[in-house]
mmCIF file of C-alpha atoms in Angstrom:
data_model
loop_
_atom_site.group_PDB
_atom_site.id
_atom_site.type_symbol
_atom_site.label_atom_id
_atom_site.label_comp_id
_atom_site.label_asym_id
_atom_site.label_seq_id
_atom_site.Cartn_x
_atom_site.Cartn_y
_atom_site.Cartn_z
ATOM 1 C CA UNK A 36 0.000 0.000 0.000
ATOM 2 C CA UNK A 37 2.064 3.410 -1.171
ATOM 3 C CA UNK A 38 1.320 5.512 1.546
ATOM 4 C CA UNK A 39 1.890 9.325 1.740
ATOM 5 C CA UNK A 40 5.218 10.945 2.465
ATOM 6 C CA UNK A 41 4.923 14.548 1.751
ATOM 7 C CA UNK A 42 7.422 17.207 4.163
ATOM 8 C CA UNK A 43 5.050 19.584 6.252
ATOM 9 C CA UNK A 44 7.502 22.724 6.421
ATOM 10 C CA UNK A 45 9.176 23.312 9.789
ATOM 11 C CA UNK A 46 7.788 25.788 12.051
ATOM 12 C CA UNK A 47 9.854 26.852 14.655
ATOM 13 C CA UNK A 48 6.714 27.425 17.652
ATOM 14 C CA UNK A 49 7.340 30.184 19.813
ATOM 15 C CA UNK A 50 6.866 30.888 23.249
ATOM 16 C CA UNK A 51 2.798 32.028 23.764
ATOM 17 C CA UNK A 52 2.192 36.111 23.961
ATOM 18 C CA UNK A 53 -0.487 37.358 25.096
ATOM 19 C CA UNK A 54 -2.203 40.207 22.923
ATOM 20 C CA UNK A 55 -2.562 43.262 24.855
ATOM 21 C CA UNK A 56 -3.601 46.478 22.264
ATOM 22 C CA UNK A 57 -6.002 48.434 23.900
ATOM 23 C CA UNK A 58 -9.884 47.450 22.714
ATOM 24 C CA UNK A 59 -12.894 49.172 23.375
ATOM 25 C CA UNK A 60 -14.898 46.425 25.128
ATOM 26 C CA UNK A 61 -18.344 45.651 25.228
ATOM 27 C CA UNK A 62 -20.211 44.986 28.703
ATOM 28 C CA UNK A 63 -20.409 41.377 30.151
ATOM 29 C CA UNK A 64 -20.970 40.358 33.023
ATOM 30 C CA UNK A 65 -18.668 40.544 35.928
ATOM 31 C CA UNK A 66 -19.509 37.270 37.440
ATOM 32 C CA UNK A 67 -20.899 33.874 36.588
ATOM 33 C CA UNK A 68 -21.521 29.896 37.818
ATOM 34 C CA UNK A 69 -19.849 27.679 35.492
ATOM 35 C CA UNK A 70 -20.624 23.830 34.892
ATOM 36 C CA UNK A 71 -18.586 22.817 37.871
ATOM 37 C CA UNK A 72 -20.393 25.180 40.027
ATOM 38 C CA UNK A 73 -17.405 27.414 41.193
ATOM 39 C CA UNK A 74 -17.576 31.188 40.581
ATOM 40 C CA UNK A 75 -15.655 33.632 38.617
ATOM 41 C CA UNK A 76 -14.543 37.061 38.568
ATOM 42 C CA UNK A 77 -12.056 39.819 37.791
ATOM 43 C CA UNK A 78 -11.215 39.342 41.707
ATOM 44 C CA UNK A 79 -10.438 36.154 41.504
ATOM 45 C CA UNK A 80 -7.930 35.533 38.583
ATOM 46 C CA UNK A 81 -5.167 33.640 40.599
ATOM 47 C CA UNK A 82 -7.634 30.851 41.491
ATOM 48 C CA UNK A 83 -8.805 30.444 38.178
ATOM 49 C CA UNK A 84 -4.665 29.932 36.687
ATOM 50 C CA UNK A 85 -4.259 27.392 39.438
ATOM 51 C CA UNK A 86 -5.703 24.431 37.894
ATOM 52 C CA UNK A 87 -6.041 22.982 33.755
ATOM 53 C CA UNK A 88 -9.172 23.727 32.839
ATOM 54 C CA UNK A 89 -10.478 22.517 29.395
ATOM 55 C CA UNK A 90 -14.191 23.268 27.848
ATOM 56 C CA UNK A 91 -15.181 20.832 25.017
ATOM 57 C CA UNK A 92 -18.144 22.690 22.572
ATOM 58 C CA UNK A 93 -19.630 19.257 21.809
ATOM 59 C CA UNK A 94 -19.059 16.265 23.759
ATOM 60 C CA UNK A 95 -19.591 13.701 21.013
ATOM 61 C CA UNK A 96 -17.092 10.444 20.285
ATOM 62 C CA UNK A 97 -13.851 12.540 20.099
ATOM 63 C CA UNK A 98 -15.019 15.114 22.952
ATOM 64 C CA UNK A 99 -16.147 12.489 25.356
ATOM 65 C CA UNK A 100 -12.547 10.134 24.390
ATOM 66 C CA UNK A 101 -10.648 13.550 25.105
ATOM 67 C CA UNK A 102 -12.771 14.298 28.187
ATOM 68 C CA UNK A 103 -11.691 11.318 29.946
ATOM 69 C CA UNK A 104 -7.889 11.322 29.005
ATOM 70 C CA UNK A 105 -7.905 14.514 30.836
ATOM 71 C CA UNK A 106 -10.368 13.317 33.413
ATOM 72 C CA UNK A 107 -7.515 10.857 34.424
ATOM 73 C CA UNK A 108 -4.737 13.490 34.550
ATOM 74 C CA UNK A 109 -5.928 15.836 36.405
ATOM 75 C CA UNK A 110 -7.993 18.223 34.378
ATOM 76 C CA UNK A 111 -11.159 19.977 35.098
ATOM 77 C CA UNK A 112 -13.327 19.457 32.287
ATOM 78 C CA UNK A 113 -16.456 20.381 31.467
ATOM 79 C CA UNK A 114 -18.725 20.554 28.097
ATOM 80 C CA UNK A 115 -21.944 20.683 25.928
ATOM 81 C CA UNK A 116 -24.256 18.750 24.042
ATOM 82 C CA UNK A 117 -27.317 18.767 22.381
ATOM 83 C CA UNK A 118 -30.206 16.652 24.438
ATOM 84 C CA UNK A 119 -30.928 16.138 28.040
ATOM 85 C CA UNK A 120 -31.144 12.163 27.262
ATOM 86 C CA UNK A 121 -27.308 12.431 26.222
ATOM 87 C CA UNK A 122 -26.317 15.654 29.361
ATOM 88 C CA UNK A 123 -27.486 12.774 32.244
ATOM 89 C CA UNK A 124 -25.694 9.540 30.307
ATOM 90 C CA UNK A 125 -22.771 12.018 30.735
ATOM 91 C CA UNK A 126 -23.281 13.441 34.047
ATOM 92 C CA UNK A 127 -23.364 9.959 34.831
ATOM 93 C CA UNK A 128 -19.979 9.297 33.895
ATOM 94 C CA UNK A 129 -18.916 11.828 35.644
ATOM 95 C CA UNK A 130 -18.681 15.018 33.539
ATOM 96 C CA UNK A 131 -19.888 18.093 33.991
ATOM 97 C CA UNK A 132 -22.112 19.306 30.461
ATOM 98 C CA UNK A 133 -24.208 22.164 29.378
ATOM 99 C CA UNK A 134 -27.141 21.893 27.049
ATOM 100 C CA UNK A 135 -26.077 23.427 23.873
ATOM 101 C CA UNK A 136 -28.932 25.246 21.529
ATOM 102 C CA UNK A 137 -27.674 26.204 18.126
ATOM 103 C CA UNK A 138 -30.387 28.767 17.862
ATOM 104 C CA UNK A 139 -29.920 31.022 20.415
ATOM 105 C CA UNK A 140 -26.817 32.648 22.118
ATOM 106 C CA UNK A 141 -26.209 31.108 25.355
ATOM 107 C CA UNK A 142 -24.774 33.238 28.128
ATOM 108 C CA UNK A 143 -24.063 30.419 30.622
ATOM 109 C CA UNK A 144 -22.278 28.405 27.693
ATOM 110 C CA UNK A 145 -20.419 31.906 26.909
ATOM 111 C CA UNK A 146 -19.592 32.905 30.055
ATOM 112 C CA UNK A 147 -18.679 29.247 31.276
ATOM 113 C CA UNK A 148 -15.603 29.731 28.708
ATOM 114 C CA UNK A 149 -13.928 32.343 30.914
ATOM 115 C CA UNK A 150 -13.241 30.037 33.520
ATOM 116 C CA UNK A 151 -11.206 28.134 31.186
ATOM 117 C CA UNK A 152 -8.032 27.666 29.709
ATOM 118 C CA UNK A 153 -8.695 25.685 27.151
ATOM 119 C CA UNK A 154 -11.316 25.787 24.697
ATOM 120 C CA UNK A 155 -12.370 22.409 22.266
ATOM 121 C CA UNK A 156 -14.627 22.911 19.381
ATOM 122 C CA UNK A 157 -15.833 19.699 18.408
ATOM 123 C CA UNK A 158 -19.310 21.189 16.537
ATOM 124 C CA UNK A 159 -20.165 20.707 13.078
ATOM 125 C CA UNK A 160 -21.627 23.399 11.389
ATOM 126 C CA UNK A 161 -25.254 23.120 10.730
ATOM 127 C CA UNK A 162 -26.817 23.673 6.852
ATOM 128 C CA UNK A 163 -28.454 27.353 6.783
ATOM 129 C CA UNK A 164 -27.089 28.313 9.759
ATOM 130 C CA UNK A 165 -22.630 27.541 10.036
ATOM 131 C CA UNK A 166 -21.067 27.150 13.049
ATOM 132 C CA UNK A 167 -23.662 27.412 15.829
ATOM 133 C CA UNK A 168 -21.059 29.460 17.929
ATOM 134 C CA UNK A 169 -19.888 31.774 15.397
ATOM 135 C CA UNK A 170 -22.949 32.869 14.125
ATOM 136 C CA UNK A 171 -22.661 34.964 17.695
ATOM 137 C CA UNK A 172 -19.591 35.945 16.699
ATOM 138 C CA UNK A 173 -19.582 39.366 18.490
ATOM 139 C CA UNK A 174 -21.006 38.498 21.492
ATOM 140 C CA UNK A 175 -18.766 35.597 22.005
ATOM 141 C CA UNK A 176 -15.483 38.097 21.211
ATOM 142 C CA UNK A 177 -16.823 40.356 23.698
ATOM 143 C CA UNK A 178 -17.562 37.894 26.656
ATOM 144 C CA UNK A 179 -13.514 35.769 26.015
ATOM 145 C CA UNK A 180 -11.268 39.279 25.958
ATOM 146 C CA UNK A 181 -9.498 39.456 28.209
ATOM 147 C CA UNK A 182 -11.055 36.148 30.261
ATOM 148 C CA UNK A 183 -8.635 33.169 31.124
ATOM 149 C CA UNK A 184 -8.469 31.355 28.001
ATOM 150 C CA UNK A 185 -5.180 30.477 26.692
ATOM 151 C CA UNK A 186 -5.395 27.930 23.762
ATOM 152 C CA UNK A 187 -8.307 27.134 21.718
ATOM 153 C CA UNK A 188 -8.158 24.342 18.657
ATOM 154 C CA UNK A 189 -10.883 23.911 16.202
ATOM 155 C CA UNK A 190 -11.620 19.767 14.709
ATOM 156 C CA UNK A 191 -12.498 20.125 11.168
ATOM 157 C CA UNK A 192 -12.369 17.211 8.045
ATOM 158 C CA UNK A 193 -10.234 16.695 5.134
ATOM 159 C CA UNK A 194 -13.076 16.617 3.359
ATOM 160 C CA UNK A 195 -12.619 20.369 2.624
ATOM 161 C CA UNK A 196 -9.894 19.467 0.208
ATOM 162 C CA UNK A 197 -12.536 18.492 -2.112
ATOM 163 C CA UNK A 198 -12.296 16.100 -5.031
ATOM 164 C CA UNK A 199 -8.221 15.553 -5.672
ATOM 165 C CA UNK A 200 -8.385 12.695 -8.265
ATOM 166 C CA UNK A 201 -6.134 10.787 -5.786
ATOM 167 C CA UNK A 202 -3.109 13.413 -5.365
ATOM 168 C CA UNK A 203 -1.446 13.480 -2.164
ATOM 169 C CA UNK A 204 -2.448 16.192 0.020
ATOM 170 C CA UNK A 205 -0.943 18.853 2.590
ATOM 171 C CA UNK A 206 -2.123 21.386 4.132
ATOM 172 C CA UNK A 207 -0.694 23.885 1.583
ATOM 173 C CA UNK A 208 -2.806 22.438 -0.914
ATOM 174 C CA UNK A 209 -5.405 24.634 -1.976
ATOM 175 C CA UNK A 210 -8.967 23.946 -0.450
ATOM 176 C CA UNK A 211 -12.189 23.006 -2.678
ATOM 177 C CA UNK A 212 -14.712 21.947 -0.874
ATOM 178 C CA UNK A 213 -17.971 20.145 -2.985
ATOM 179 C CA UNK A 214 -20.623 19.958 -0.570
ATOM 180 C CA UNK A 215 -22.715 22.742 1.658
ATOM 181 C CA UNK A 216 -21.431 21.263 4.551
ATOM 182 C CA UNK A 217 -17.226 21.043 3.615
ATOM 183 C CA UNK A 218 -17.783 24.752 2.520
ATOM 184 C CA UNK A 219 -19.252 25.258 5.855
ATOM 185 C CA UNK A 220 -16.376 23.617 7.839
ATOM 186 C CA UNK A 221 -13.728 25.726 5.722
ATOM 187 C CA UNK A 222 -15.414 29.283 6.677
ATOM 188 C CA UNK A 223 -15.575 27.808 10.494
ATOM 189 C CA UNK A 224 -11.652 27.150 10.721
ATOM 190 C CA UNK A 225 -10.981 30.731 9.577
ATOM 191 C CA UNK A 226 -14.185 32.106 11.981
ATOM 192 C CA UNK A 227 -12.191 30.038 15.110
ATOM 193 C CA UNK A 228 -8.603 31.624 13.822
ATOM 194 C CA UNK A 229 -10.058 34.704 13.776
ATOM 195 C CA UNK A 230 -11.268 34.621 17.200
ATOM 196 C CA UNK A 231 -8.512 33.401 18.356
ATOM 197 C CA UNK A 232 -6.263 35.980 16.986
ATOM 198 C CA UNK A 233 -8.746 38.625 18.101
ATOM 199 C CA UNK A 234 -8.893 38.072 21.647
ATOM 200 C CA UNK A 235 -4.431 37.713 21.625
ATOM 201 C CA UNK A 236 -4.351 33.757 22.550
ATOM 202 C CA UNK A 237 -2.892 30.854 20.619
ATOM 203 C CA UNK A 238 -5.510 29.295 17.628
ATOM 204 C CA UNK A 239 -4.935 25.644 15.842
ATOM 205 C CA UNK A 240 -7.061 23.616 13.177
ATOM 206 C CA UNK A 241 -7.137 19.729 13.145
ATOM 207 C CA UNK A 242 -8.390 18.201 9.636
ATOM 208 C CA UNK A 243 -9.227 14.880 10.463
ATOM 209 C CA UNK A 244 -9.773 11.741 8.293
ATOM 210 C CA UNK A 245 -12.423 8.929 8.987
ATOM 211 C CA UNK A 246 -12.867 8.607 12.880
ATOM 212 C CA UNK A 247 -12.390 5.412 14.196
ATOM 213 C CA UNK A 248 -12.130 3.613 17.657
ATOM 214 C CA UNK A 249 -13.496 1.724 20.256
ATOM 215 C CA UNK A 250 -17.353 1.169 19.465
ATOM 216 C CA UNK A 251 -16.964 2.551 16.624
ATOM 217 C CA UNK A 252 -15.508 0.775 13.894
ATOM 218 C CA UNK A 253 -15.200 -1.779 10.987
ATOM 219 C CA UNK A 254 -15.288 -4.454 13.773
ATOM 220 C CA UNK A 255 -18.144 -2.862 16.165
ATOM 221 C CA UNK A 256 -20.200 -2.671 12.730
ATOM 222 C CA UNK A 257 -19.771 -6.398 11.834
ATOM 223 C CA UNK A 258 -20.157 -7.376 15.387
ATOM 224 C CA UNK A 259 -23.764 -5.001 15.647
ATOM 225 C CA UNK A 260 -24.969 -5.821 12.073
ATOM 226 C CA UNK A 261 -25.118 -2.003 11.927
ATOM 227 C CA UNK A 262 -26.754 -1.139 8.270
ATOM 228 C CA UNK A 263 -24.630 1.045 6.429
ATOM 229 C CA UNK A 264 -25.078 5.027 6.514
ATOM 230 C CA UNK A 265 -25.242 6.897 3.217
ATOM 231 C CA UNK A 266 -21.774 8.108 3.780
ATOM 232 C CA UNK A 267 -20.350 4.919 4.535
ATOM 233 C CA UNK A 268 -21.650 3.887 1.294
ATOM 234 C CA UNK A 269 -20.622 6.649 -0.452
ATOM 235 C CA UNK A 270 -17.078 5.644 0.904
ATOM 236 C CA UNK A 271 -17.260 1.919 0.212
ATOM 237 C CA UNK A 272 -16.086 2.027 -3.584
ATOM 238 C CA UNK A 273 -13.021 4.362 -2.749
ATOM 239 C CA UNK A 274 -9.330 3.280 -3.580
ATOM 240 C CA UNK A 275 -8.059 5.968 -0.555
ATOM 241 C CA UNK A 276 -9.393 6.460 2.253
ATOM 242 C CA UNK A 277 -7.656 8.392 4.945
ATOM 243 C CA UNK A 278 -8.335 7.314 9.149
ATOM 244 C CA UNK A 279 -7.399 7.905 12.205
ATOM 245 C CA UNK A 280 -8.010 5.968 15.769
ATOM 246 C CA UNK A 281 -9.145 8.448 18.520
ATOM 247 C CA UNK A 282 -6.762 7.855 20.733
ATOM 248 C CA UNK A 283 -4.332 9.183 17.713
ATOM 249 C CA UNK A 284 -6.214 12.487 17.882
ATOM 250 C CA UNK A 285 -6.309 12.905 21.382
ATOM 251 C CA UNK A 286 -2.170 12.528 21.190
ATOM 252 C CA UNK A 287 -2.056 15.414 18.859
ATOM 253 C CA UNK A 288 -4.652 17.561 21.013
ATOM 254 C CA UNK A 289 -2.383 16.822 23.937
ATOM 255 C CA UNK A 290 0.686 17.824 22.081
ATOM 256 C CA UNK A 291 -0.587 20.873 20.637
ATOM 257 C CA UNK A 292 -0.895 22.343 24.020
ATOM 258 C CA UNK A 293 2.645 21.732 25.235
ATOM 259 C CA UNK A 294 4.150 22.846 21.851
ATOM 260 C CA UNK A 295 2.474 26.573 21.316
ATOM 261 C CA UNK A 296 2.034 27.135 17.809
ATOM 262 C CA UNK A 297 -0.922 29.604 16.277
ATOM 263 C CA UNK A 298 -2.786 30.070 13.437
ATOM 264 C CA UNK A 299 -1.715 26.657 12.112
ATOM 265 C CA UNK A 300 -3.136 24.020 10.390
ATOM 266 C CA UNK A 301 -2.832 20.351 10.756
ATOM 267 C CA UNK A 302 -3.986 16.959 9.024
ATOM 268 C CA UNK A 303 -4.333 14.455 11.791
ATOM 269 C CA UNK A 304 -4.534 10.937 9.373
ATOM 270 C CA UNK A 305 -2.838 7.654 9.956
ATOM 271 C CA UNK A 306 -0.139 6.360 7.339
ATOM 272 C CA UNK A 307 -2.147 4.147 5.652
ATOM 273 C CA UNK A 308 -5.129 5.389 3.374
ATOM 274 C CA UNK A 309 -6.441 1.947 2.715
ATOM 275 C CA UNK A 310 -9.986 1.215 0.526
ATOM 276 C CA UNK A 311 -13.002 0.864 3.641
ATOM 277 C CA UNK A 312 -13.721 -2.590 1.736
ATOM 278 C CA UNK A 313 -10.053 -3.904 2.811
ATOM 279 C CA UNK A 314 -10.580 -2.652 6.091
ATOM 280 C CA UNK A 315 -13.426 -4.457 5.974
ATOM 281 C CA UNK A 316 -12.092 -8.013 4.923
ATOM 282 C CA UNK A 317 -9.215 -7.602 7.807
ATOM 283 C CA UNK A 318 -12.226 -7.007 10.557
ATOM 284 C CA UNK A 319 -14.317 -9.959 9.482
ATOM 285 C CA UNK A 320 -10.961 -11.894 9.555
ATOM 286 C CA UNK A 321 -10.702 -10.547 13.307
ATOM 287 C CA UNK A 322 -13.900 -11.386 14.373
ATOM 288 C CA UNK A 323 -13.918 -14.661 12.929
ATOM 289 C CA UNK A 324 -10.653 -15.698 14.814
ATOM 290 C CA UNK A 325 -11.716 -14.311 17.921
ATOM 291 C CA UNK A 326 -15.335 -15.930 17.952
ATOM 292 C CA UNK A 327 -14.794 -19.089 15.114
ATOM 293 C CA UNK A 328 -18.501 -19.610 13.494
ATOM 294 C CA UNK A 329 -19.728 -16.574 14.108
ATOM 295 C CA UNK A 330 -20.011 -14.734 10.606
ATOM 296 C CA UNK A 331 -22.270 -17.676 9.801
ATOM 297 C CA UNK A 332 -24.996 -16.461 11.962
ATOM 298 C CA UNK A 333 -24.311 -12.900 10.339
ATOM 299 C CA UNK A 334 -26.568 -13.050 7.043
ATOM 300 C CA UNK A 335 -27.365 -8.878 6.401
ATOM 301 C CA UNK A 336 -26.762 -7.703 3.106
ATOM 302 C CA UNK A 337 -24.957 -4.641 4.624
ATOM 303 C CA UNK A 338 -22.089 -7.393 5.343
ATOM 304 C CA UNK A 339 -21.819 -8.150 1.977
ATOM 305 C CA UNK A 340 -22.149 -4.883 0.271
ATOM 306 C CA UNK A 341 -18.570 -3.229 1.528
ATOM 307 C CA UNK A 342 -17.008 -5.991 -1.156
ATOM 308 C CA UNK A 343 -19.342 -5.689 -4.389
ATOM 309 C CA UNK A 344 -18.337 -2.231 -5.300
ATOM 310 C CA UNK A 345 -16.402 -0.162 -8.093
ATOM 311 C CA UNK A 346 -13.225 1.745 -7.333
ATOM 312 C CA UNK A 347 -13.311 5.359 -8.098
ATOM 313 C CA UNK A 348 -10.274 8.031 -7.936
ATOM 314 C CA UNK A 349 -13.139 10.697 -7.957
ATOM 315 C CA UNK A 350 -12.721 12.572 -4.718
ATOM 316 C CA UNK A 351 -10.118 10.632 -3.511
ATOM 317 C CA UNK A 352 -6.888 12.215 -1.508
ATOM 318 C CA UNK A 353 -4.207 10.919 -0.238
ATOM 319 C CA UNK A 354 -3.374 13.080 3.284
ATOM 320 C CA UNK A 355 -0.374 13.943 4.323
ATOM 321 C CA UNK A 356 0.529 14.306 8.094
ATOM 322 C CA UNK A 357 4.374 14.907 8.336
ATOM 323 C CA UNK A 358 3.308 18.189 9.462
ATOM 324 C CA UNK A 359 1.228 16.739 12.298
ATOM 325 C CA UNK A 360 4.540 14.268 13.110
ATOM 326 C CA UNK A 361 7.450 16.688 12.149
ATOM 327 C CA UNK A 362 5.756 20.243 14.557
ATOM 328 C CA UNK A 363 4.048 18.578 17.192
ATOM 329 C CA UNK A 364 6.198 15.043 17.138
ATOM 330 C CA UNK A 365 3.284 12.709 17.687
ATOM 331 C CA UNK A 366 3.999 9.161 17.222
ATOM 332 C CA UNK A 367 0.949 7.520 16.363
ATOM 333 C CA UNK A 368 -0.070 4.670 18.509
ATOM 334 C CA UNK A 369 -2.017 3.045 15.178
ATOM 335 C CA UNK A 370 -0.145 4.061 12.090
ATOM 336 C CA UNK A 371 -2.751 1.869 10.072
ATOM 337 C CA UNK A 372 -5.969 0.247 10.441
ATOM 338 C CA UNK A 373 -4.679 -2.926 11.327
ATOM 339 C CA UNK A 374 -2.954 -1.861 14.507
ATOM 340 C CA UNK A 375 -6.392 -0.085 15.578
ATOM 341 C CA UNK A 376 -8.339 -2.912 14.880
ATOM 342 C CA UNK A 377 -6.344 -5.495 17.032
ATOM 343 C CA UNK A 378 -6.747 -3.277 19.561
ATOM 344 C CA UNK A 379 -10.152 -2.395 19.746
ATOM 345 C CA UNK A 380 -11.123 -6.136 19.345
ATOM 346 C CA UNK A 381 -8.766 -6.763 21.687
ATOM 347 C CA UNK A 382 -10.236 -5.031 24.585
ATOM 348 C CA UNK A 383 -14.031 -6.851 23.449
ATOM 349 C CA UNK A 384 -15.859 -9.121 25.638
ATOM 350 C CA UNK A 385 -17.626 -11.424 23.890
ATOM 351 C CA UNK A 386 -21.087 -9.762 22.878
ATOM 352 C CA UNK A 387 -23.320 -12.616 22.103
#
């Protein structure tokens, strides 16, 4: 499998300074209750620097994965999401979330972010509407200056590289997103740069390929008998398709914060842009080892359709992440699929 080797250019990171030009700021409240229930105000600045404090804007599968790495270092975190059903599953596990509405500014959500160092936004943008957050663009400038926050990273897709006929991709190569929501993605990382540059602290984008982990992969679909979604489908006759296992993501979160860098971009992919249907084949091999006479029983036609289709170069990519390996010198713990595989049906009980 010819795998991508492209040379991110070196960027020597500097040392993180604070922006402090005068601005002309608008009011905001001079005290709040944020998720963990501690309060916060311009008196009381040295016991807000005393501890980590990370917010994640949308504790999906990445958010939650990231939530509880910190969790178990030390780290205060706290977060959103969209539905009550989902805020008491989290709360709990432990973590202290916000209901998030896309349609409305929300001052606790706003004014939870000053108590924080770190900022997470792990929210897709929504069709008609963008990034839920930005659309309150001024409102949310006015409430961060000058609050606590020190580093704030935005997760975005390599899908906003659009159709590449199968090229090899950094992240100098010029953008063309095809669909609403790609286009919407591209005008969120420069919205979150912005912001970031705005209110003086340290910004970073994360282009990610296919998500993958622990209940939630080739292996956890074959085991379920999961039918496919349309985009799986619309994925299962391409010759490249470019990964990467959670944890992987999490490593280059983590290193992102001890390395200070700003305004950059990164690709966060494995090495190994392998077709979904091979990744396919070497999960039913798994599973078949692991639990011998199983795939008998399994009899869906969504098991059989990953191997029945065309290959297409039409907007396929091969992504590069010797940026991602050479600036923030991650190491990934699953350089292909196989390694992530093993491991997540490694750590499986036997579900039937």
């Amino acid at each position: 499998m010819e795998t991508c080797q492209l040379l991110g250019r070196f960027f020597s990171a500097s040392p993180l300074e604070f922006n402090h030009r005068s601005r002309k700021l608008a009011r905001t409240p001079n005290f709040f209750i944020s998720a963990n229930g501690f309060s916060c105000n311009q008196t009381e600045k040295s016991e807000r620097v005393s501890r980590n404090r990370m917010f994640i804007l949308g504790m999906g599968f990445v958010g939650q994965f990231f939530a509880q790495e910190l969790l178990n270092e030390g780290w205060i975190v706290s977060g959103t999401c969209t539905s009550m059903k989902k805020r008491k599953e989290l709360q709990i596990r432990g973590f202290d979330v916000q209901l998030f509405d896309a349609n409305q500014p929300q001052m606790s959500t706003m004014n939870a972010l000053k108590c924080h160092t770190h900022l997470l936004v792990s929210i897709p943008p929504l069709v008609g509407i963008g990034d839920p957050m930005l659309q309150h663009g001024e409102l949310l400038r006015s409430v961060l200056m000058g609050s606590n926050l020190q580093w704030l990273s935005y997760l975005s897709s390599t899908s906003v590289y659009g159709d590449c006929g199968g090229a090899c991709v950094d992240e100098d190569y010029p953008t063309s997103p095809t669909n609403e929501l790609a286009k919407l993605r591209l005008e969120a990382e420069q919205g979150w740069l912005n912001l970031a540059g705005d209110i003086g602290i340290r910004g970073q984008v994360f282009r990610l390929g296919g998500i993958y982990g622990p209940g939630r992969s080739a292996v956890d679909t074959i085991i379920k008998q999961e039918p496919l979604s349309k985009s799986q489908k619309l994925r299962v006759s391409k010759q490249f398709t470019s990964r990467v296992h959670v944890a992987d993501i999490c490593q280059a979160l983590k290193a992102s914060i001890h390395m200070p860098s700003s305004r950059r971009t990164y690709n966060i992919v494995d090495d190994d842009p392998a077709p979904r249907k091979e990744v396919f084949a070497y999960a039913l091999n798994l599973v078949e080892k692991k639990w011998p006479g199983l795939i008998k029983e399994i009899d869906s036609p969504e098991r059989e359709e990953p191997f029945i289709q065309k290959t297409t170069s039409r907007g396929e990519k091969r992504v590069s992440n010797a940026r991602m390996k050479k600036e923030l010198a991650v190491e990934l713990l699953h350089p292909t699929y196989k390694s992530g595989l093993q491991s997540i049906i490694d750590q499986l009980e036997n579900p039937f």
